[in-house]
Amino acid sequence: MSSEEAPGSSESDVTSMSYEDTELTLGLPGEGRSSAVIPALKCSAKRGFIETFDLNLGRCCNTSWGHRHSDKHVNESGAGKPPATKAQAVGWPPVRSYRQKAINESSKLYVKVAVDGAPYLRKVNLEHYSNYQDLMKDLDNLFTCFTIRNSNMEESKLMDVAKGMEYVPTYEDKDGDWMLVGDVPWKMFIECCKRIRLMKSSEAAVLALGNVYLIIPHINNTMHICLTLPLF
Amino acid sequence: MQKKMAYSFPDEVLEHVFSFIKSHKDRNAVSLVCKSWYEIESWCRRKIFVGNCYAVSPRMVIKRFPEVRSVEVKGKPHFADFNLVPDGWGGNILPWIKEMAGAYPWLEEIRLKRMVVTDESLELIAKSFKNFKVLVLSSCEGFSTDGLAAIAASCKNLKELDLRESEVDDLSGHWLIHFPETYTSLVSLNISCLGSDEVSFSALERLVGRCPNLRTLRLNRAVPLDKIASILHRAPQLVEFGTGAYAAELRPDVFSNLAGAFSNCKELRSLSGFWDVVPAYLPAIYSVCSRLTTLNLSYATIQSRDLIKLVSHCPSLQRLLVLDYIEDSGLEALASSCKDLQELRVFPSDPFGVEPNVSLTEQGLVAVSLGCPKLQSVLYFCRRMSNVALVTIAQNRPNLTHFRLCIIEPKTADYLTLESLDVGFGAIVEHCKDLRRLSLSGLLTDRVFEYIGTYAKKLEMLSVAFAGDSDLGLHHVLSGCESLRKLEIRDCPFGDKALLANAGKLETMRSLWMSSCSVSFGACKLLGQKMPRLNVEVIDERAPPDSRPERCPVEKLYIYRSVAGPRFDMPPFVWMKDEDSALGLS
């Protein structure tokens, strides 16, 4: 599902695997699949956790808390790498906590923006905008060769605008679901948006059935269905 | 011949001569010349510096120096900055304030670092010193805005209130209002550590407006960008300014107000703050850039291209703090634009990430070492290093005095040769003969300590982590580094032998910190018994160290020289030798 990753990375290799290969299993690392190290992906991250958990039962006792260089052995066995942040020695690297806090607070609203057909991604800081309009204006500037918005766009009209636009703005939320940009109030949006994808409308079929919207984007060869319903 | 000539100077003459001698080292030397010089120097010393609050007691200080006006005290060891010292360990300033309140009614200045400062201490300061002028709390904690309100309300002659990097409990942003309307003597205010806690902006504006001598103002993140112009218009004489969050919607009127306000500040030499930067607002500071000597962008999460644009406007820059977003390309631009650069600090934007998120390598540092002939002080976080790069840096910059390198992954080898970095760091200590401070990282064997012991004769502070093979490493350092004052070590295989063999050395140093090493409890006990003028603190949060066999390694060890004997405020997780076995101290 990650068409935005650079071609040739092992993540895109994994996405070309069939669905069965990505299914969760509880086997020991290395059994029943290729020996290549599988980097963190949504599914493999979960698998990696389970594998690490199994390994921890056997191996962890000797490792004193805080000496994380033994994690290297875990990875070399071909297990899925645990997610990008791992257990660290206390106070290492030696960065003061107020610095960590300051940087974490400011970078959490940076999201990647992918546009179908563009060879590279951009990053925007959602904190810089106060409404959808400003965001779309900026995205337009960043990807000037693609028409991505109707110039009269307002929050309430986004649903209809999808039909007339060349690109449909979608975003991945905290639950990993792909949603249409504009459904929720701006403040809620910036808190749950993890990344943005401007999808070619030819690839996205948007059906408006009363209050139900069905988005069926095509991402490589897998189908991903997302259903959004208003809260009653 | 008048043998007694030297002694016939009236005391007042000597006192006048001594008043020109400012440095602590020199004054200490003066006091050792003879008894009368000792006595005269003692009662005319106005400033004292206590590098370790437990090395001496406040009563002893007051007894020797009765006329002090300025006090500087440091508390916790440096590794407390990285959460290695448990909460409650100590370093409370209150006993000092209580003694000084009675003894030094004319005290003007208090500067504290890594100390626990409660509101009670601040209220006592506010009440006790009628001519109080300077309060600097660096990396302190334990107080709230209530304590600040007391200072603001009572200290009519306050010139400086600097809370740099302290942790303040925010109870109310209105503490600023406690500065009376008649108060106009503020020269320096640093509240940048207050973060997103709101301060009363109108009180701040009025305060700034009525203090004509204000030269340093560092705001906190909560102060929005669109308020900067009004502050700067009230204080165009500022020399040092720290913004709040440097972000707002792009509006031409806001931009031009901001740019206009900055251009009015002809004396501005130092800028900081820059949280949440919107790059489009950076050109507002261009008018002051050519005069800037210090720029702290270490919170600015902006990309290399914006950083390059900015530093290329700052040819007078002497000090730059920045995130690794600057990347190698930005450091190359820095090297060609800023020929006066003396200090560079590059902080990691993603210290816990597994993969590098930016293109910053050893090359950036090499470029700066080549292009900046005055570079003396370096703090650099990166993910890879090579011996050849370190040797190049050492050869380019023999004038380095501070070199702190943090390769983020412990025990990282030279990425080109896969060898240790012994040779690289060896070159640093060999070429940089005036090196005073060194922090090591990467894959290192005992060899690097042999180099350090051999060459680093001016080294005063050494920080070591995940390095070395055996006690020999520690022995090289303790036996070779003649000027060593502070040694801090974590996660190294150093044990009892080197420590006990160099016990005498420890009395010539301020302190030694060792955590997650292999020093046994038995060795700590022995050291404590053998060396009465050392406080040997064993810090163990798991269980009392004497509940385990003596050969078990201690969790943390903090050894410091002291004439005050064992301290009285030890928490349960700190063990020191029995009072019974301590020699009596006068």
Short mmCIF file of N, CA and C in Angstrom, two decimals, chain A residues 18-126:
data_model
loop_
_atom_site.label_atom_id
_atom_site.label_comp_id
_atom_site.label_asym_id
_atom_site.label_seq_id
_atom_site.Cartn_x
_atom_site.Cartn_y
_atom_site.Cartn_z
N SER A 18 1.78 -11.43 -2.48
CA SER A 18 0.34 -11.72 -2.45
C SER A 18 -0.19 -11.54 -1.03
N TYR A 19 -1.47 -11.48 -0.92
CA TYR A 19 -2.09 -11.20 0.37
C TYR A 19 -1.72 -12.24 1.42
N GLU A 20 -1.64 -13.49 1.00
CA GLU A 20 -1.34 -14.58 1.93
C GLU A 20 0.01 -14.36 2.61
N ASP A 21 0.97 -13.86 1.83
CA ASP A 21 2.30 -13.67 2.40
C ASP A 21 2.32 -12.65 3.52
N THR A 22 1.38 -11.70 3.44
CA THR A 22 1.42 -10.66 4.47
C THR A 22 0.56 -11.00 5.68
N GLU A 23 -0.06 -12.16 5.59
CA GLU A 23 -0.95 -12.54 6.70
C GLU A 23 -0.13 -12.82 7.95
N LEU A 24 -0.68 -12.48 9.08
CA LEU A 24 0.02 -12.72 10.34
C LEU A 24 0.17 -14.21 10.59
N THR A 25 1.36 -14.60 10.99
CA THR A 25 1.56 -15.98 11.42
C THR A 25 2.30 -15.97 12.73
N LEU A 26 2.31 -17.09 13.42
CA LEU A 26 2.97 -17.15 14.72
C LEU A 26 4.21 -18.03 14.68
N GLY A 27 4.71 -18.29 13.51
CA GLY A 27 5.88 -19.15 13.43
C GLY A 27 7.12 -18.44 13.92
N LEU A 28 8.19 -19.18 14.12
CA LEU A 28 9.47 -18.60 14.50
C LEU A 28 10.02 -17.82 13.32
N PRO A 29 10.85 -16.83 13.57
CA PRO A 29 11.37 -16.02 12.47
C PRO A 29 12.13 -16.89 11.48
N GLY A 30 11.93 -16.61 10.20
CA GLY A 30 12.66 -17.34 9.17
C GLY A 30 11.90 -18.52 8.61
N GLU A 31 10.94 -19.03 9.35
CA GLU A 31 10.18 -20.19 8.86
C GLU A 31 9.18 -19.78 7.83
N GLY A 32 9.14 -20.52 6.73
CA GLY A 32 8.01 -20.35 5.80
C GLY A 32 8.01 -19.08 4.99
N ARG A 33 9.12 -18.35 4.99
CA ARG A 33 9.16 -17.19 4.10
C ARG A 33 10.60 -16.91 3.73
N SER A 34 10.77 -15.93 2.89
CA SER A 34 12.13 -15.67 2.39
C SER A 34 13.02 -15.20 3.52
N SER A 35 14.31 -15.36 3.34
CA SER A 35 15.24 -15.04 4.42
C SER A 35 15.58 -13.55 4.46
N ALA A 36 15.04 -12.79 3.50
CA ALA A 36 15.37 -11.36 3.48
C ALA A 36 14.83 -10.69 4.73
N VAL A 37 15.56 -9.76 5.24
CA VAL A 37 15.08 -9.01 6.40
C VAL A 37 13.89 -8.17 5.96
N ILE A 38 12.80 -8.35 6.63
CA ILE A 38 11.60 -7.62 6.26
C ILE A 38 11.51 -6.37 7.13
N PRO A 39 11.62 -5.23 6.50
CA PRO A 39 11.59 -4.01 7.32
C PRO A 39 10.21 -3.68 7.84
N ALA A 40 10.14 -2.74 8.67
CA ALA A 40 8.88 -2.41 9.35
C ALA A 40 7.82 -1.98 8.36
N LEU A 41 6.72 -2.65 8.38
CA LEU A 41 5.55 -2.30 7.59
C LEU A 41 4.40 -2.45 8.56
N LYS A 42 3.26 -2.00 8.23
CA LYS A 42 2.18 -2.13 9.21
C LYS A 42 2.00 -3.59 9.66
N CYS A 43 1.87 -4.52 8.73
CA CYS A 43 1.64 -5.91 9.11
C CYS A 43 2.88 -6.49 9.75
N SER A 44 4.02 -6.29 9.11
CA SER A 44 5.23 -6.95 9.62
C SER A 44 5.65 -6.35 10.93
N ALA A 45 5.26 -5.10 11.18
CA ALA A 45 5.60 -4.51 12.48
C ALA A 45 4.91 -5.29 13.57
N LYS A 46 3.67 -5.68 13.31
CA LYS A 46 2.95 -6.47 14.32
C LYS A 46 3.61 -7.83 14.45
N ARG A 47 3.96 -8.41 13.31
CA ARG A 47 4.60 -9.73 13.35
C ARG A 47 5.92 -9.64 14.08
N GLY A 48 6.64 -8.55 13.77
CA GLY A 48 7.92 -8.35 14.43
C GLY A 48 7.77 -8.33 15.93
N PHE A 49 6.73 -7.73 16.40
CA PHE A 49 6.52 -7.65 17.84
C PHE A 49 6.34 -9.05 18.42
N ILE A 50 5.50 -9.84 17.74
CA ILE A 50 5.24 -11.19 18.24
C ILE A 50 6.51 -12.00 18.24
N GLU A 51 7.30 -11.87 17.16
CA GLU A 51 8.54 -12.64 17.09
C GLU A 51 9.50 -12.21 18.15
N THR A 52 9.61 -10.87 18.33
CA THR A 52 10.52 -10.38 19.35
C THR A 52 10.08 -10.86 20.71
N PHE A 53 8.77 -10.91 20.90
CA PHE A 53 8.23 -11.37 22.17
C PHE A 53 8.65 -12.81 22.41
N ASP A 54 8.50 -13.67 21.35
CA ASP A 54 8.92 -15.06 21.49
C ASP A 54 10.40 -15.14 21.81
N LEU A 55 11.19 -14.34 21.10
CA LEU A 55 12.63 -14.37 21.32
C LEU A 55 12.96 -13.92 22.73
N ASN A 56 12.22 -12.89 23.18
CA ASN A 56 12.53 -12.34 24.50
C ASN A 56 12.39 -13.36 25.60
N LEU A 57 11.43 -14.25 25.41
CA LEU A 57 11.23 -15.25 26.46
C LEU A 57 12.50 -16.07 26.65
N GLY A 58 13.14 -16.39 25.51
CA GLY A 58 14.33 -17.22 25.62
C GLY A 58 15.58 -16.43 25.92
N ARG A 59 15.69 -15.25 25.29
CA ARG A 59 17.01 -14.62 25.28
C ARG A 59 17.18 -13.48 26.26
N CYS A 60 16.08 -12.91 26.67
CA CYS A 60 16.22 -11.61 27.31
C CYS A 60 16.84 -11.65 28.69
N CYS A 61 16.77 -12.79 29.36
CA CYS A 61 17.21 -12.85 30.76
C CYS A 61 18.65 -12.42 30.93
N ASN A 62 19.50 -12.78 29.96
CA ASN A 62 20.91 -12.45 30.12
C ASN A 62 21.20 -11.00 29.83
N THR A 63 20.30 -10.40 29.08
CA THR A 63 20.57 -9.02 28.68
C THR A 63 20.17 -8.09 29.80
N SER A 64 21.10 -7.34 30.32
CA SER A 64 20.73 -6.41 31.39
C SER A 64 19.96 -5.24 30.79
N TRP A 65 19.02 -4.76 31.54
CA TRP A 65 18.20 -3.64 31.10
C TRP A 65 19.09 -2.47 30.75
N GLY A 66 18.83 -1.93 29.56
CA GLY A 66 19.58 -0.74 29.17
C GLY A 66 20.69 -1.05 28.18
N HIS A 67 21.09 -2.31 28.04
CA HIS A 67 22.12 -2.60 27.05
C HIS A 67 21.44 -3.09 25.78
N ARG A 68 21.12 -2.13 24.93
CA ARG A 68 20.31 -2.54 23.79
C ARG A 68 21.12 -2.98 22.60
N HIS A 69 22.45 -3.01 22.70
CA HIS A 69 23.18 -3.45 21.51
C HIS A 69 22.98 -4.93 21.26
N SER A 70 22.41 -5.64 22.23
CA SER A 70 22.09 -7.05 21.97
C SER A 70 20.91 -7.18 21.02
N ASP A 71 20.19 -6.09 20.80
CA ASP A 71 19.07 -6.13 19.83
C ASP A 71 19.57 -6.53 18.46
N LYS A 72 20.84 -6.27 18.21
CA LYS A 72 21.38 -6.57 16.88
C LYS A 72 21.22 -8.06 16.58
N HIS A 73 21.41 -8.89 17.59
CA HIS A 73 21.30 -10.32 17.34
C HIS A 73 19.87 -10.68 16.94
N VAL A 74 18.94 -10.00 17.54
CA VAL A 74 17.54 -10.26 17.21
C VAL A 74 17.29 -9.99 15.73
N ASN A 75 17.82 -8.89 15.25
CA ASN A 75 17.55 -8.52 13.86
C ASN A 75 18.26 -9.43 12.87
N GLU A 76 19.47 -9.84 13.19
CA GLU A 76 20.24 -10.60 12.21
C GLU A 76 19.65 -11.97 11.93
N SER A 77 18.81 -12.45 12.84
CA SER A 77 18.25 -13.77 12.61
C SER A 77 17.19 -13.77 11.53
N GLY A 78 16.93 -12.60 10.96
CA GLY A 78 15.96 -12.55 9.87
C GLY A 78 14.56 -12.18 10.34
N ALA A 79 14.44 -11.92 11.60
CA ALA A 79 13.12 -11.52 12.11
C ALA A 79 12.77 -10.14 11.59
N GLY A 80 11.48 -9.85 11.58
CA GLY A 80 11.07 -8.51 11.21
C GLY A 80 11.65 -7.51 12.19
N LYS A 81 12.15 -6.42 11.70
CA LYS A 81 12.70 -5.40 12.61
C LYS A 81 11.56 -4.82 13.43
N PRO A 82 11.82 -4.58 14.68
CA PRO A 82 10.79 -3.89 15.47
C PRO A 82 10.60 -2.48 14.92
N PRO A 83 9.52 -1.85 15.27
CA PRO A 83 9.26 -0.49 14.75
C PRO A 83 10.42 0.46 15.02
N ALA A 84 10.42 1.56 14.32
CA ALA A 84 11.60 2.40 14.22
C ALA A 84 12.18 2.89 15.54
N THR A 85 11.39 3.04 16.58
CA THR A 85 12.01 3.40 17.86
C THR A 85 12.08 2.15 18.72
N LYS A 86 13.23 1.91 19.33
CA LYS A 86 13.36 0.70 20.13
C LYS A 86 13.85 1.07 21.51
N ALA A 87 13.93 0.07 22.36
CA ALA A 87 14.37 0.31 23.73
C ALA A 87 15.77 0.88 23.72
N GLN A 88 15.98 1.98 24.43
CA GLN A 88 17.27 2.62 24.45
C GLN A 88 17.85 2.57 25.84
N ALA A 89 19.18 2.68 25.93
CA ALA A 89 19.79 2.84 27.23
C ALA A 89 19.32 4.16 27.81
N VAL A 90 19.13 4.18 29.14
CA VAL A 90 18.70 5.41 29.79
C VAL A 90 19.71 6.51 29.49
N GLY A 91 19.20 7.68 29.13
CA GLY A 91 20.08 8.82 28.94
C GLY A 91 20.99 8.72 27.73
N TRP A 92 20.64 7.84 26.77
CA TRP A 92 21.46 7.78 25.56
C TRP A 92 20.57 7.81 24.33
N PRO A 93 20.89 8.55 23.30
CA PRO A 93 21.98 9.52 23.24
C PRO A 93 21.74 10.68 24.19
N PRO A 94 22.81 11.33 24.59
CA PRO A 94 22.72 12.36 25.63
C PRO A 94 22.08 13.65 25.12
N VAL A 95 20.75 13.62 25.02
CA VAL A 95 19.99 14.79 24.61
C VAL A 95 19.10 15.18 25.78
N ARG A 96 19.15 16.46 26.18
CA ARG A 96 18.35 16.91 27.31
C ARG A 96 16.87 16.73 27.02
N SER A 97 16.10 16.43 28.06
CA SER A 97 14.69 16.11 27.84
C SER A 97 13.91 17.31 27.31
N TYR A 98 14.28 18.53 27.69
CA TYR A 98 13.52 19.68 27.17
C TYR A 98 13.73 19.82 25.66
N ARG A 99 14.87 19.41 25.17
CA ARG A 99 15.11 19.44 23.72
C ARG A 99 14.26 18.40 23.02
N GLN A 100 14.25 17.19 23.59
CA GLN A 100 13.45 16.12 22.98
C GLN A 100 12.00 16.54 22.91
N LYS A 101 11.52 17.11 24.00
CA LYS A 101 10.13 17.54 24.07
C LYS A 101 9.85 18.57 23.00
N ALA A 102 10.73 19.57 22.91
CA ALA A 102 10.51 20.67 21.98
C ALA A 102 10.45 20.15 20.55
N ILE A 103 11.35 19.24 20.21
CA ILE A 103 11.39 18.75 18.83
C ILE A 103 10.21 17.84 18.56
N ASN A 104 9.87 16.99 19.53
CA ASN A 104 8.71 16.11 19.34
C ASN A 104 7.46 16.92 19.14
N GLU A 105 7.29 17.95 19.95
CA GLU A 105 6.08 18.75 19.86
C GLU A 105 5.98 19.44 18.53
N SER A 106 7.10 19.85 17.98
CA SER A 106 6.97 20.60 16.73
C SER A 106 6.90 19.70 15.53
N SER A 107 7.49 18.51 15.58
CA SER A 107 7.52 17.75 14.34
C SER A 107 6.32 16.82 14.20
N LYS A 108 5.50 16.71 15.23
CA LYS A 108 4.43 15.72 15.11
C LYS A 108 3.41 16.12 14.07
N LEU A 109 3.39 17.40 13.70
CA LEU A 109 2.41 17.81 12.71
C LEU A 109 2.98 17.90 11.30
N TYR A 110 4.21 17.43 11.13
CA TYR A 110 4.74 17.33 9.78
C TYR A 110 4.19 16.07 9.14
N VAL A 111 3.57 16.20 7.97
CA VAL A 111 3.08 15.01 7.28
C VAL A 111 3.60 14.98 5.85
N LYS A 112 3.79 13.77 5.37
CA LYS A 112 4.23 13.61 3.99
C LYS A 112 3.05 13.81 3.07
N VAL A 113 3.31 14.41 1.93
CA VAL A 113 2.26 14.57 0.93
C VAL A 113 2.72 13.88 -0.35
N ALA A 114 1.90 12.94 -0.82
CA ALA A 114 2.21 12.24 -2.06
C ALA A 114 1.17 12.62 -3.10
N VAL A 115 1.62 12.80 -4.31
CA VAL A 115 0.70 13.05 -5.41
C VAL A 115 0.90 11.96 -6.44
N ASP A 116 -0.17 11.33 -6.83
CA ASP A 116 -0.05 10.25 -7.82
C ASP A 116 0.63 10.78 -9.08
N GLY A 117 1.67 10.11 -9.48
CA GLY A 117 2.37 10.50 -10.70
C GLY A 117 3.58 11.37 -10.45
N ALA A 118 3.67 11.96 -9.26
CA ALA A 118 4.86 12.79 -8.97
C ALA A 118 6.00 11.88 -8.51
N PRO A 119 7.22 12.17 -8.93
CA PRO A 119 8.33 11.28 -8.59
C PRO A 119 8.84 11.45 -7.16
N TYR A 120 8.44 12.50 -6.47
CA TYR A 120 8.92 12.70 -5.11
C TYR A 120 7.79 13.22 -4.23
N LEU A 121 8.01 13.08 -2.94
CA LEU A 121 7.00 13.54 -1.98
C LEU A 121 7.42 14.90 -1.42
N ARG A 122 6.48 15.54 -0.77
CA ARG A 122 6.82 16.76 -0.03
C ARG A 122 6.38 16.57 1.41
N LYS A 123 6.87 17.46 2.24
CA LYS A 123 6.43 17.41 3.63
C LYS A 123 5.87 18.78 3.99
N VAL A 124 4.73 18.78 4.67
CA VAL A 124 4.17 20.05 5.12
C VAL A 124 3.92 19.99 6.61
N ASN A 125 3.99 21.15 7.22
CA ASN A 125 3.73 21.25 8.65
C ASN A 125 2.31 21.75 8.82
N LEU A 126 1.42 20.88 9.26
CA LEU A 126 0.01 21.24 9.35
C LEU A 126 -0.23 22.38 10.33
#
